Structures are given as C-alpha cells and as structure tokens.
Coordinates of C-alpha atoms and ligand atoms in Angstrom, one line a residue:
Chain A
M1 CA -0.4 43.0 200.9
F2 CA 2.8 42.1 200.0
V3 CA 4.3 41.5 203.5
R4 CA 3.9 37.2 203.3
W5 CA 5.6 38.0 200.0
S6 CA 8.2 39.8 201.3
A7 CA 9.2 37.7 203.7
A8 CA 9.7 35.2 201.5
I9 CA 11.8 37.5 199.2
A10 CA 13.6 38.3 202.2
A11 CA 15.0 35.0 202.8
A12 CA 15.7 34.1 199.3
I13 CA 18.9 33.7 198.2
L14 CA 21.4 31.5 195.3
L15 CA 20.4 27.5 194.4
S16 CA 21.9 25.3 192.5
S17 CA 20.3 23.9 189.3
P18 CA 18.0 20.7 190.4
A19 CA 15.8 21.8 192.9
L20 CA 14.0 24.7 190.9
L21 CA 12.8 22.3 187.9
Q22 CA 12.0 19.0 190.5
G23 CA 10.0 21.9 192.5
A24 CA 8.6 23.5 189.5
R25 CA 7.0 20.0 188.7
A26 CA 5.9 18.9 191.9
A27 CA 3.6 22.2 191.2
D28 CA 1.6 20.7 189.0
K29 CA 0.5 23.9 187.1
P30 CA 1.5 27.0 188.9
T31 CA -1.0 29.7 189.0
D32 CA -0.3 33.5 187.4
P33 CA 0.0 34.7 191.7
Q34 CA 2.5 31.8 192.3
I35 CA 4.0 32.4 188.2
A36 CA 4.8 36.1 189.9
H37 CA 6.2 34.8 193.2
I38 CA 8.7 32.3 191.6
A39 CA 10.1 34.7 188.8
Y40 CA 10.2 37.7 191.1
T41 CA 11.9 35.1 193.5
A42 CA 14.5 34.2 191.3
G43 CA 15.1 37.5 190.2
V44 CA 15.7 38.8 194.3
I45 CA 18.0 35.3 194.5
D46 CA 20.2 36.9 191.7
I47 CA 19.9 40.0 193.3
N48 CA 21.1 38.8 196.1
A49 CA 23.9 36.4 194.4
A50 CA 25.1 39.4 193.1
K51 CA 25.6 41.9 196.4
Q52 CA 27.5 39.0 197.6
A53 CA 30.1 38.9 194.7
Q54 CA 29.8 43.2 194.7
K55 CA 32.1 42.1 197.7
K56 CA 33.8 39.6 197.3
A57 CA 34.9 39.2 193.4
R58 CA 38.3 40.1 192.8
N59 CA 38.4 39.5 189.2
K60 CA 36.9 42.4 187.0
D61 CA 35.0 40.5 184.7
V62 CA 33.3 38.9 187.7
K63 CA 32.5 42.4 189.4
A64 CA 31.1 43.4 185.8
F65 CA 29.0 40.7 185.5
A66 CA 27.6 41.0 188.7
E67 CA 27.0 45.1 188.2
D68 CA 25.1 43.4 184.8
M69 CA 22.9 40.8 186.9
L70 CA 22.4 43.4 189.3
R71 CA 21.3 45.9 187.1
D72 CA 19.1 44.0 184.9
H73 CA 16.9 41.7 187.9
E74 CA 16.7 45.0 189.4
A75 CA 14.9 46.3 185.9
V76 CA 13.1 42.8 185.4
N77 CA 11.7 42.7 188.9
K78 CA 10.3 46.4 188.7
Q79 CA 8.6 45.7 185.7
A80 CA 7.2 42.5 187.3
L81 CA 6.1 44.5 190.5
A82 CA 4.9 47.1 188.1
L83 CA 2.5 44.4 186.2
V84 CA 1.5 42.9 188.9
K85 CA -0.1 46.1 191.0
K86 CA -1.1 46.8 187.5
L87 CA -3.2 43.8 187.3
N88 CA -4.0 43.8 190.8
V89 CA -2.8 39.8 191.8
T90 CA -1.0 39.4 194.6
P91 CA 1.7 37.5 194.4
E92 CA 1.5 33.5 196.3
D93 CA 3.9 32.0 198.2
N94 CA 4.3 28.3 197.4
D95 CA 6.6 25.2 197.0
T96 CA 8.3 26.3 194.4
S97 CA 9.8 29.4 195.8
K98 CA 10.3 28.1 198.9
A99 CA 12.7 25.2 197.5
L100 CA 14.5 28.0 195.6
S101 CA 14.7 30.2 198.6
K102 CA 16.5 27.6 200.7
Q103 CA 19.1 26.4 198.0
A104 CA 19.8 30.0 197.5
S105 CA 20.6 30.5 201.2
D106 CA 22.3 27.4 201.1
K107 CA 24.4 28.2 198.5
L108 CA 25.1 31.8 199.7
A109 CA 26.5 30.3 202.6
E110 CA 28.6 27.8 200.8
L111 CA 30.0 30.7 199.1
D112 CA 30.6 32.9 201.8
K113 CA 33.2 30.6 202.9
L114 CA 35.7 31.2 199.7
D115 CA 37.8 34.0 198.9
G116 CA 39.5 35.5 196.3
A117 CA 39.8 33.2 192.9
A118 CA 38.1 30.5 194.5
F119 CA 34.7 32.4 195.2
D120 CA 35.1 34.2 192.0
K121 CA 35.1 30.4 189.9
A122 CA 32.4 29.4 192.6
Y123 CA 30.3 32.6 192.1
V124 CA 30.4 32.1 188.0
A125 CA 30.2 28.3 188.0
N126 CA 26.8 28.8 189.9
E127 CA 25.4 31.5 187.8
V128 CA 25.7 29.5 184.7
A129 CA 23.8 26.7 186.5
Y130 CA 21.0 29.1 188.6
H131 CA 20.7 30.4 185.0
K132 CA 20.3 27.3 183.4
A133 CA 17.9 26.0 185.8
V134 CA 15.7 29.0 185.7
N135 CA 15.6 29.4 181.9
G136 CA 14.2 25.6 182.1
A137 CA 12.0 26.5 184.6
L138 CA 10.7 29.2 182.4
E139 CA 10.3 27.4 179.1
T140 CA 8.4 24.3 180.4
Q141 CA 6.6 25.6 182.9
L142 CA 6.3 29.1 183.9
I143 CA 5.8 30.5 180.2
P144 CA 3.5 27.1 179.0
S145 CA 1.2 27.8 182.7
A146 CA 0.3 31.7 182.5
G147 CA -2.7 32.4 181.7
N148 CA -2.3 36.2 181.7
A149 CA -0.9 37.6 177.9
E150 CA 0.9 40.3 179.5
L151 CA 2.9 38.2 182.4
K152 CA 3.6 35.5 179.9
S153 CA 5.1 38.2 177.3
L154 CA 7.0 39.7 180.6
L155 CA 8.4 35.9 181.4
Q156 CA 9.1 35.5 177.7
T157 CA 11.1 38.7 178.3
G158 CA 12.6 37.5 181.2
L159 CA 14.1 34.1 179.4
K160 CA 15.8 36.2 177.0
I161 CA 17.5 38.1 179.5
F162 CA 18.2 34.9 181.6
Q163 CA 19.2 33.1 178.8
G164 CA 21.8 36.1 177.9
H165 CA 23.2 36.4 181.0
Q166 CA 23.8 32.6 181.0
Q167 CA 26.1 33.0 177.8
H168 CA 27.7 36.2 179.4
A169 CA 28.5 33.7 182.5
E170 CA 29.7 31.2 180.3
H171 CA 31.9 33.7 178.4
V172 CA 33.6 34.7 181.9
A173 CA 33.9 31.5 182.8
A174 CA 35.9 30.1 180.2
E175 CA 38.2 33.5 181.0
L176 CA 38.8 32.5 184.3
K177 CA 40.2 29.0 183.2
Chain B
M1 CA 12.7 90.5 141.3
P2 CA 11.2 87.0 140.1
G3 CA 14.4 87.1 138.6
R4 CA 16.8 87.5 140.9
L5 CA 15.0 85.1 142.9
S6 CA 15.2 82.6 139.7
A7 CA 18.7 83.0 139.6
I8 CA 19.2 82.0 143.3
A9 CA 17.2 78.9 142.8
S10 CA 19.1 77.9 140.0
A11 CA 22.4 78.4 141.7
V12 CA 21.1 76.9 144.4
L13 CA 20.0 73.5 142.3
L14 CA 23.5 73.0 141.2
V15 CA 24.8 73.6 144.7
A16 CA 22.6 70.6 145.4
M17 CA 23.6 68.5 142.0
A18 CA 27.2 69.1 142.6
V19 CA 27.1 68.2 146.2
P20 CA 27.5 63.6 146.4
A21 CA 24.2 61.8 147.6
H22 CA 23.9 63.2 151.4
A23 CA 24.9 60.4 154.0
A24 CA 22.5 58.9 155.8
T25 CA 20.9 57.5 158.8
I26 CA 20.0 54.3 159.5
E27 CA 18.0 53.8 162.2
I28 CA 18.6 49.8 164.2
T29 CA 16.0 49.6 167.1
M30 CA 16.6 46.8 170.5
E31 CA 13.3 46.1 172.0
N32 CA 12.9 42.9 173.5
L33 CA 16.2 42.0 173.3
E34 CA 16.0 42.1 169.4
M35 CA 17.6 43.9 166.9
S36 CA 15.5 45.1 164.2
P37 CA 16.6 45.1 161.3
K38 CA 18.9 42.0 162.0
D39 CA 20.5 42.3 158.8
A40 CA 21.0 46.3 157.7
S41 CA 22.6 47.8 154.8
A42 CA 24.7 51.1 154.7
K43 CA 27.5 52.7 153.3
V44 CA 30.9 54.0 154.6
G45 CA 29.9 57.4 156.0
D46 CA 26.1 56.5 157.0
T47 CA 25.7 56.7 160.6
I48 CA 24.0 54.1 162.5
E49 CA 21.7 54.9 164.9
W50 CA 20.9 52.1 167.6
I51 CA 17.9 53.1 169.6
N52 CA 17.3 51.2 172.8
K53 CA 14.0 51.4 173.2
D54 CA 13.8 48.3 176.4
V55 CA 14.6 49.4 180.5
F56 CA 18.0 47.1 180.5
A57 CA 21.4 48.5 178.7
H58 CA 22.8 46.9 176.0
T59 CA 25.8 47.3 173.4
A60 CA 26.5 46.9 169.8
T61 CA 30.0 45.6 170.1
A62 CA 31.7 44.4 166.6
G63 CA 33.1 40.7 166.5
N64 CA 35.9 42.4 165.3
G65 CA 36.8 44.9 167.4
D66 CA 35.9 48.2 165.3
F67 CA 33.3 49.3 167.5
D68 CA 31.4 49.2 170.9
V69 CA 29.2 51.4 171.2
N70 CA 27.4 51.5 174.9
L71 CA 23.5 51.8 175.0
P72 CA 22.0 52.7 178.4
A73 CA 18.1 52.3 179.3
K74 CA 16.0 53.7 176.7
K75 CA 19.0 55.3 175.5
S76 CA 20.0 55.7 171.5
G77 CA 24.1 55.8 170.6
T78 CA 25.3 56.5 166.8
L79 CA 28.5 55.4 165.0
V80 CA 29.7 56.7 161.8
L81 CA 30.8 54.6 159.3
K82 CA 34.8 53.9 158.5
K83 CA 34.9 51.1 156.9
A84 CA 33.5 48.9 154.7
G85 CA 32.8 44.9 155.3
T86 CA 30.5 42.6 156.8
V87 CA 30.5 43.0 160.3
D88 CA 28.8 40.9 162.7
Y89 CA 28.0 42.7 166.3
Y90 CA 26.7 41.4 169.8
C91 CA 25.7 42.9 173.0
R92 CA 28.2 41.8 175.6
Y93 CA 25.5 42.0 178.1
H94 CA 23.2 39.4 176.4
P95 CA 25.4 38.2 174.1
N96 CA 22.8 35.8 172.6
M97 CA 21.4 39.9 171.1
K98 CA 22.8 39.2 167.7
A99 CA 22.9 41.1 164.2
T100 CA 24.6 41.8 161.3
L101 CA 25.7 45.1 159.5
K102 CA 26.5 45.3 156.1
I103 CA 28.8 48.7 154.8
E104 CA 29.2 49.4 151.3
P105 CA 31.9 51.4 150.3
Ligands
LIG201 CU1 21.9 43.6 175.8

C-alpha cells in the first residue's frame, strides 16, 4: 500500500526555500492524501539532512541541533503514520512532494562537498531557510486545505514544532558567527 | 480510652498549628507545545512540576540561568524554588514555547 510513497520518501532530501511554496501553489488545493504525503516528505527531508549533519558537523551546538531535528521529526512522522493508518488514507505523491524531494537531493549533494565550519554554517543556514519555507506552506496551503480535523490538528502541531525549530536554528546560526 | 484518644487528637492539632503552611506543588502542563498555565505563581519552597504530555522532548529553561529542567517526551520533572523573583523561561528545543513564573518570598 505504501510502496510508491516509500519510494518517493527514499528519494526525498533537503531543499532551498522557494520551490516548496511554488510547488504548493502550482498544485491548487491539495487533497488530504496529498497533504499527508507532503507533510511526511517534509519531515523525511529534514531527517536526512540531520543524518548528514551528524556525520559531517564539527560544532557541538550544530551536532546537538541535528540530533534534536532527528528526534522531533521522527516523532511527528510516527504520529502522521499512525494517523493515516487510522483514517485509512493512502498518502499520494504529487508535484509538491516531487519538487521538495528534488531540491532536497540537490541540497544534500551541495552540502556534501563542504566540510568543517563551512559545512556547519551552510547546514544551519539551510535549516533556517527550510523551516521558514515549510512554515509558509503549512500556514498558507496545507493547514487551510486540510479537510480532516485530525489531520489539520496534526499539521497545526507540526507548524508549532517547525516554528520552534526555525527559532532554534536562528539561535545556532547567530552563535556560529 | 476516649480521653486518651482526644488527648492525642489535641496534641496533633497543636503540632499542626505550630508548623507553617505546607509547601505546595504547582503543576504546569506542556501539551501541543504550550505551557499551561502560561503565568504561574508560587512561593519560595514550593515545588514546580512540569508535566510533558507531548511526544516531543522539551525543557524548562530560565532566561536568567536560574534553572534548566529536562523534560523527555511523556515525562515530568520537578524543581524546588529557592529564590524569589519573576522568571521568564522557555524551551531550548522550541524557543517559541515561553512562560513566566512569579515566585513570591
Ligand atoms: Cu520544546
């Protein structure tokens, strides 16, 4: 049931800010199965970015931040999986998810070329931009479009988590300077 | 027998009156990334118990550095108040989670 979805997620990684909003806009009003797919993909992207950072980051605050991202996004996605199962919804791949995944893999490759302090800085800067982009998409597209009340509520919690991460990333970025 | 019992009872009563009001435990819930109540009041000697109902880890971290309590997912943590003052605190993982503690002497 989740085969196609899982394949898309496996390919999903980091992105830079503009495409998420563009992608979301292009897809008119996403359906609940599409929203679930986008939200899950957005989480997987940040998890993969965090895994890369755990291997490459040098600064201890950056390492700790990556660990926080991994823990929170895994927790959110676990809830998302439980919810789609309960609602009997099959997440559906879509242009927004595809755009996200494409940008993410490009970003991951770009960051992979950096090391040490340069990697730390670029990773944290991208985390700020990424969370900002996801927050924008959640607020303007995904939350207003969600039909199911439980899905909407999970997205609202997700927004608060992402807003927290954005502020946390901004603090870490400020300290790297 | 009843006389002895009432003697004990009045002794207990006397002791109870001599001891100052019992220190209280104040519960603050963290749920859906919100502290509740957001503004809590307590006295020096009271215990604050933060109850984290989220599946996410949080912290209760004082802006002035007075305390930093870790609250793993679905766990609670306590702090005995030692100093009077108004303390703004937040979560280190989600700095958008903010609340205030008013500690009276
Ligand atoms: Cu938190």
